[in-house]
């Protein structure tokens, strides 16, 4: 059995299609998720990931990414990286070619150059225009978090299961116009992603500060370990966040999970949540419920 899931309508469409194409070409699961996220990072129309995404408050792009292998609990991540794509590939190199879990900022970029990544300018004309517009009208920031002029503006987090092995991965430019140096949940193992072949895997997207404080992906995976179904596991985490972390409703927070049998669940603090699900070669977009006040 093979299951691959990816968050959000437009970005998840690009990432899940590329991941499936990679699998058809014989790529292993980690490589398929890496290629999925890399395709999205290189697509300038997707504005919360990679090239041409929404800048920070200095008008710079700072990217975060992570990957975790459920079989070995190996993990790699990078955060606050400027001028390098795809950062998901860099996160994987940290996992596979260093004894560390995470490299940050300028030193992550230095590692990228050592590894042969080409430095490049990730700011597109559209990204600069968005930044200029925000500087004139900073009160519009909330519109950017999940919809910018109806353009896709969300992080991609993915989970895959193949022959009993789970992989989780995420890539993002973080919250729009964030304070320079700010890091969210996506590159943090246990917050943005978690995978353990003995239990299952979980991922998150949304308000990274709140998801991190909730250790959202680890908590959801531990809910699976306690015997909950993936849907129950996600709902427990989201209900906890709604009750204890009111800010998790201002900017929606989402968790999703997969058990070892490939069963899926997801829940959000606000607004229904679209998740691409690829199962044995078929791809469909499912919608999961919000548990918060409408
Ligand atoms: C962050 N969780 O950096 C990310 C943002 C996100 O859809 O998921 N946006 O906080």
Short mmCIF file of C-alpha atoms and ligand atoms in Angstrom, two decimals:
data_model
loop_
_atom_site.label_atom_id
_atom_site.label_comp_id
_atom_site.label_asym_id
_atom_site.label_seq_id
_atom_site.Cartn_x
_atom_site.Cartn_y
_atom_site.Cartn_z
CA UNK A 1 0.00 0.00 0.00
CA UNK A 2 1.16 3.51 -0.81
CA UNK A 3 -0.34 6.73 0.55
CA UNK A 4 1.02 10.27 0.11
CA UNK A 5 -0.73 13.37 1.45
CA UNK A 6 0.02 17.08 0.96
CA UNK A 7 -1.56 20.18 2.52
CA UNK A 8 -3.68 22.89 0.86
CA UNK A 9 -5.38 23.12 -2.48
CA UNK A 10 -2.98 24.77 -4.94
CA UNK A 11 0.40 24.08 -3.32
CA UNK A 12 -0.58 20.53 -2.37
CA UNK A 13 -1.70 19.93 -5.96
CA UNK A 14 1.78 20.75 -7.30
CA UNK A 15 3.61 18.83 -4.56
CA UNK A 16 1.45 15.69 -4.60
CA UNK A 17 1.50 15.44 -8.42
CA UNK A 18 5.31 15.75 -8.47
CA UNK A 19 5.69 13.22 -5.64
CA UNK A 20 3.51 10.71 -7.47
CA UNK A 21 5.43 11.25 -10.70
CA UNK A 22 8.65 10.58 -8.80
CA UNK A 23 7.22 7.34 -7.40
CA UNK A 24 6.18 6.24 -10.90
CA UNK A 25 9.80 6.80 -11.96
CA UNK A 26 10.91 4.52 -9.15
CA UNK A 27 12.02 7.06 -6.53
CA UNK A 28 11.96 5.92 -2.90
CA UNK A 29 9.46 7.58 -0.58
CA UNK A 30 11.83 10.19 0.92
CA UNK A 31 12.95 11.18 -2.57
CA UNK A 32 9.34 11.38 -3.76
CA UNK A 33 8.41 13.78 -0.95
CA UNK A 34 11.60 15.76 -1.55
CA UNK A 35 10.79 16.08 -5.25
CA UNK A 36 7.21 17.06 -4.46
CA UNK A 37 8.28 19.86 -2.15
CA UNK A 38 11.14 20.91 -4.45
CA UNK A 39 8.72 21.26 -7.39
CA UNK A 40 6.57 23.55 -5.27
CA UNK A 41 9.57 25.54 -4.04
CA UNK A 42 10.62 26.19 -7.64
CA UNK A 43 7.11 27.29 -8.70
CA UNK A 44 6.97 31.09 -8.28
CA UNK A 45 3.15 31.08 -8.38
CA UNK A 46 3.10 29.42 -4.95
CA UNK A 47 3.73 32.24 -2.56
CA UNK A 48 4.35 30.55 0.80
CA UNK A 49 7.15 28.27 -0.30
CA UNK A 50 10.49 28.77 -2.03
CA UNK A 51 11.13 31.01 -5.00
CA UNK A 52 8.91 34.13 -5.15
CA UNK A 53 7.24 33.58 -1.79
CA UNK A 54 6.14 36.34 0.59
CA UNK A 55 9.13 38.14 2.19
CA UNK A 56 9.81 38.98 5.83
CA UNK A 57 9.54 42.48 7.31
CA UNK A 58 12.92 43.41 5.77
CA UNK A 59 11.78 42.36 2.31
CA UNK A 60 13.98 39.23 2.40
CA UNK A 61 12.99 35.60 1.93
CA UNK A 62 13.93 33.29 4.80
CA UNK A 63 13.01 29.66 4.21
CA UNK A 64 12.45 26.72 6.58
CA UNK A 65 12.24 22.98 5.81
CA UNK A 66 12.40 19.60 7.52
CA UNK A 67 12.25 15.86 6.93
CA UNK A 68 11.85 12.89 9.30
CA UNK A 69 12.22 9.18 8.56
CA UNK A 70 9.86 7.01 10.62
CA UNK A 71 11.95 3.85 10.28
CA UNK A 72 15.06 5.24 12.01
CA UNK A 73 13.74 8.47 13.60
CA UNK A 74 16.44 10.30 11.64
CA UNK A 75 15.60 13.94 11.01
CA UNK A 76 17.07 16.96 9.26
CA UNK A 77 16.04 20.59 9.10
CA UNK A 78 17.12 24.05 8.07
CA UNK A 79 15.69 27.38 9.13
CA UNK A 80 15.99 31.03 8.16
CA UNK A 81 17.89 30.20 4.96
CA UNK A 82 18.36 32.99 2.42
CA UNK A 83 19.03 32.63 -1.28
CA UNK A 84 18.91 28.84 -1.60
CA UNK A 85 16.29 26.49 -3.09
CA UNK A 86 15.15 23.82 -2.70
CA UNK A 87 15.61 24.00 1.05
CA UNK A 88 13.89 20.62 1.47
CA UNK A 89 16.91 19.09 -0.29
CA UNK A 90 19.18 21.02 2.06
CA UNK A 91 17.26 19.69 5.07
CA UNK A 92 17.72 16.18 3.73
CA UNK A 93 21.47 16.78 3.31
CA UNK A 94 21.67 17.91 6.94
CA UNK A 95 20.00 14.62 7.90
CA UNK A 96 22.15 12.44 5.67
CA UNK A 97 25.51 14.20 5.63
CA UNK A 98 25.95 15.73 9.08
CA UNK A 99 25.60 14.39 12.61
CA UNK A 100 23.12 17.22 13.36
CA UNK A 101 19.38 17.76 13.12
CA UNK A 102 19.22 21.44 12.24
CA UNK A 103 21.37 24.16 10.68
CA UNK A 104 20.25 27.79 10.83
CA UNK A 105 20.53 30.98 8.82
CA UNK A 106 23.89 32.02 7.39
CA UNK A 107 25.58 28.78 8.43
CA UNK A 108 22.89 26.69 6.75
CA UNK A 109 23.54 28.72 3.62
CA UNK A 110 27.27 28.10 3.97
CA UNK A 111 26.59 24.36 4.22
CA UNK A 112 24.42 24.63 1.10
CA UNK A 113 27.27 26.22 -0.84
CA UNK A 114 29.67 23.52 0.39
CA UNK A 115 27.17 20.96 -0.89
CA UNK A 116 27.10 22.52 -4.34
CA UNK A 117 23.79 24.41 -4.18
CA UNK A 118 23.81 27.50 -6.40
CA UNK A 119 22.99 30.74 -4.57
CA UNK A 120 20.17 32.63 -6.25
CA UNK A 121 17.95 35.63 -5.85
CA UNK A 122 14.58 34.29 -4.74
CA UNK A 123 12.74 37.63 -4.86
CA UNK A 124 10.52 37.88 -7.89
CA UNK A 125 8.92 41.11 -9.09
CA UNK A 126 5.63 39.94 -7.60
CA UNK A 127 7.26 39.26 -4.23
CA UNK A 128 8.75 42.77 -4.19
CA UNK A 129 5.38 44.27 -5.18
CA UNK A 130 3.65 42.40 -2.33
CA UNK A 131 6.24 43.68 0.09
CA UNK A 132 5.80 47.29 -1.08
CA UNK A 133 2.04 46.95 -0.77
CA UNK A 134 2.33 45.55 2.74
CA UNK A 135 4.62 48.42 3.79
CA UNK A 136 1.92 50.85 2.72
CA UNK A 137 -0.94 48.87 4.25
CA UNK A 138 0.43 46.65 7.06
CA UNK A 139 -3.07 46.15 8.46
CA UNK A 140 -3.76 43.81 5.53
CA UNK A 141 -1.37 41.18 6.91
CA UNK A 142 -4.11 38.72 7.89
CA UNK A 143 -5.32 38.53 4.31
CA UNK A 144 -1.93 37.22 3.37
CA UNK A 145 -1.89 34.31 5.71
CA UNK A 146 -4.28 32.08 3.86
CA UNK A 147 -5.31 34.03 0.78
CA UNK A 148 -3.44 36.65 -1.18
CA UNK A 149 -5.57 37.87 -4.05
CA UNK A 150 -6.93 34.33 -4.21
CA UNK A 151 -3.45 33.06 -4.88
CA UNK A 152 -2.11 30.02 -3.09
CA UNK A 153 -0.39 31.15 0.07
CA UNK A 154 0.26 28.18 2.26
CA UNK A 155 2.98 25.96 3.59
CA UNK A 156 3.23 22.42 2.29
CA UNK A 157 3.58 19.62 4.78
CA UNK A 158 3.57 16.04 3.49
CA UNK A 159 3.38 12.54 4.92
CA UNK A 160 3.98 9.35 2.97
CA UNK A 161 3.56 5.66 3.75
CA UNK A 162 5.02 2.94 1.59
CA UNK A 163 5.56 -0.72 2.52
CA UNK A 164 5.11 0.10 6.21
CA UNK A 165 7.61 2.97 6.15
CA UNK A 166 6.60 6.53 6.97
CA UNK A 167 8.26 9.81 6.00
CA UNK A 168 7.15 13.34 6.92
CA UNK A 169 8.45 16.58 5.38
CA UNK A 170 7.63 20.27 5.21
CA UNK A 171 8.77 23.42 3.42
CA UNK A 172 7.71 27.04 3.92
CA UNK A 173 8.66 30.70 3.77
CA UNK A 174 6.89 31.04 7.14
CA UNK A 175 4.36 33.67 8.07
CA UNK A 176 4.18 36.62 5.67
CA UNK A 177 6.20 39.70 6.68
CA UNK A 178 7.51 37.92 9.77
CA UNK A 179 10.16 39.52 11.97
CA UNK A 180 13.56 38.70 10.44
CA UNK A 181 14.98 35.62 12.16
CA UNK A 182 11.55 34.32 13.17
CA UNK A 183 11.23 30.55 12.91
CA UNK A 184 7.89 28.74 12.92
CA UNK A 185 6.83 25.15 13.52
CA UNK A 186 7.60 23.73 10.06
CA UNK A 187 11.33 22.96 10.56
CA UNK A 188 10.86 21.88 14.18
CA UNK A 189 10.68 18.12 14.67
CA UNK A 190 7.63 17.39 16.81
CA UNK A 191 5.97 20.71 15.98
CA UNK A 192 5.66 20.81 12.16
CA UNK A 193 6.33 17.12 11.45
CA UNK A 194 6.79 13.79 13.21
CA UNK A 195 7.06 10.19 11.98
CA UNK A 196 7.59 6.91 13.80
CA UNK A 197 7.04 3.63 11.94
CA UNK A 198 5.99 1.99 15.22
CA UNK A 199 3.05 4.40 15.54
CA UNK A 200 2.23 6.68 12.62
CA UNK A 201 3.00 10.21 11.50
CA UNK A 202 1.59 13.71 11.79
CA UNK A 203 2.10 17.13 10.25
CA UNK A 204 0.95 20.67 10.86
CA UNK A 205 0.34 23.95 9.08
CA UNK A 206 -0.96 27.34 10.18
CA UNK A 207 0.11 29.64 13.02
CA UNK A 208 3.58 28.29 13.75
CA UNK A 209 3.94 29.89 17.16
CA UNK A 210 0.82 28.12 18.45
CA UNK A 211 1.56 24.80 16.72
CA UNK A 212 5.04 24.82 18.20
CA UNK A 213 3.82 25.55 21.75
CA UNK A 214 1.39 22.63 21.37
CA UNK A 215 4.16 20.34 20.01
CA UNK A 216 1.32 19.63 17.62
CA UNK A 217 2.78 16.83 15.49
CA UNK A 218 4.33 14.96 18.41
CA UNK A 219 1.18 15.32 20.49
CA UNK A 220 -0.94 13.99 17.63
CA UNK A 221 1.42 11.04 17.08
CA UNK A 222 1.29 10.25 20.81
CA UNK A 223 -2.49 10.31 20.57
CA UNK A 224 -2.19 7.60 17.92
CA UNK A 225 0.06 5.64 20.25
CA UNK A 226 -2.61 5.91 22.95
CA UNK A 227 -5.00 4.09 20.62
CA UNK A 228 -6.91 6.95 19.00
CA UNK A 229 -7.79 6.84 15.31
CA UNK A 230 -6.03 9.46 13.13
CA UNK A 231 -9.19 11.59 13.13
CA UNK A 232 -9.59 11.36 16.92
CA UNK A 233 -5.86 12.08 17.39
CA UNK A 234 -6.08 15.30 15.35
CA UNK A 235 -9.29 16.41 17.00
CA UNK A 236 -7.79 15.97 20.48
CA UNK A 237 -4.83 18.21 19.55
CA UNK A 238 -7.01 20.85 17.93
CA UNK A 239 -9.54 20.89 20.81
CA UNK A 240 -6.67 21.29 23.25
CA UNK A 241 -5.31 24.21 21.23
CA UNK A 242 -8.70 25.91 20.97
CA UNK A 243 -9.17 25.57 24.74
CA UNK A 244 -5.68 26.54 25.90
CA UNK A 245 -4.32 28.72 23.07
CA UNK A 246 -6.94 31.22 21.89
CA UNK A 247 -4.48 32.68 19.36
CA UNK A 248 -4.62 29.40 17.47
CA UNK A 249 -8.00 30.56 16.17
CA UNK A 250 -6.87 34.01 14.92
CA UNK A 251 -4.63 32.41 12.31
CA UNK A 252 -5.99 28.92 11.63
CA UNK A 253 -4.03 25.90 12.82
CA UNK A 254 -4.27 22.46 11.25
CA UNK A 255 -2.95 19.03 12.16
CA UNK A 256 -3.24 15.88 10.08
CA UNK A 257 -2.15 12.32 10.76
CA UNK A 258 -1.70 8.90 9.23
CA UNK A 259 -1.54 5.57 11.03
CA UNK A 260 0.49 2.53 9.99
CA UNK A 261 -2.47 1.21 8.00
CA UNK A 262 -2.63 4.40 5.90
CA UNK A 263 -5.78 5.72 7.56
CA UNK A 264 -5.91 9.53 7.58
CA UNK A 265 -7.39 12.22 9.78
CA UNK A 266 -7.19 16.01 9.96
CA UNK A 267 -8.75 18.90 11.85
CA UNK A 268 -8.45 22.67 11.96
CA UNK A 269 -9.15 25.45 14.46
CA UNK A 270 -10.91 27.54 11.82
CA UNK A 271 -12.11 27.03 8.24
CA UNK A 272 -12.37 23.60 6.57
CA UNK A 273 -9.01 22.24 5.53
CA UNK A 274 -8.16 20.76 2.09
CA UNK A 275 -5.70 17.85 1.95
CA UNK A 276 -4.53 16.04 -1.18
CA UNK A 277 -4.57 12.28 -0.69
CA UNK A 278 -2.82 9.97 -3.16
CA UNK A 279 -3.65 6.33 -2.54
CA UNK A 280 -2.21 3.58 -4.73
CA UNK A 281 -1.90 5.91 -7.71
CA UNK A 282 -5.24 7.78 -7.34
CA UNK A 283 -5.21 11.41 -6.28
CA UNK A 284 -8.11 13.27 -4.67
CA UNK A 285 -8.68 16.44 -2.66
CA UNK A 286 -10.47 15.79 0.64
CA UNK A 287 -11.89 18.42 2.96
CA UNK A 288 -11.64 18.08 6.75
CA UNK A 289 -13.67 19.92 9.39
CA UNK A 290 -12.91 22.96 11.46
CA UNK A 291 -13.63 22.43 15.17
CA UNK A 292 -13.48 26.12 16.10
CA UNK A 293 -16.15 28.80 16.10
CA UNK A 294 -17.19 29.78 12.55
C1 LIG B 1 4.78 28.96 9.96
N1 LIG B 1 3.36 27.02 9.89
O1 LIG B 1 5.90 29.33 9.61
C2 LIG B 1 4.00 28.02 9.07
C3 LIG B 1 3.04 28.81 8.21
C4 LIG B 1 1.99 28.01 7.49
O2 LIG B 1 0.37 27.92 5.86
O3 LIG B 1 1.77 26.85 7.75
N2 LIG B 1 1.26 28.61 6.56
O4 LIG B 1 4.25 29.36 10.98
#
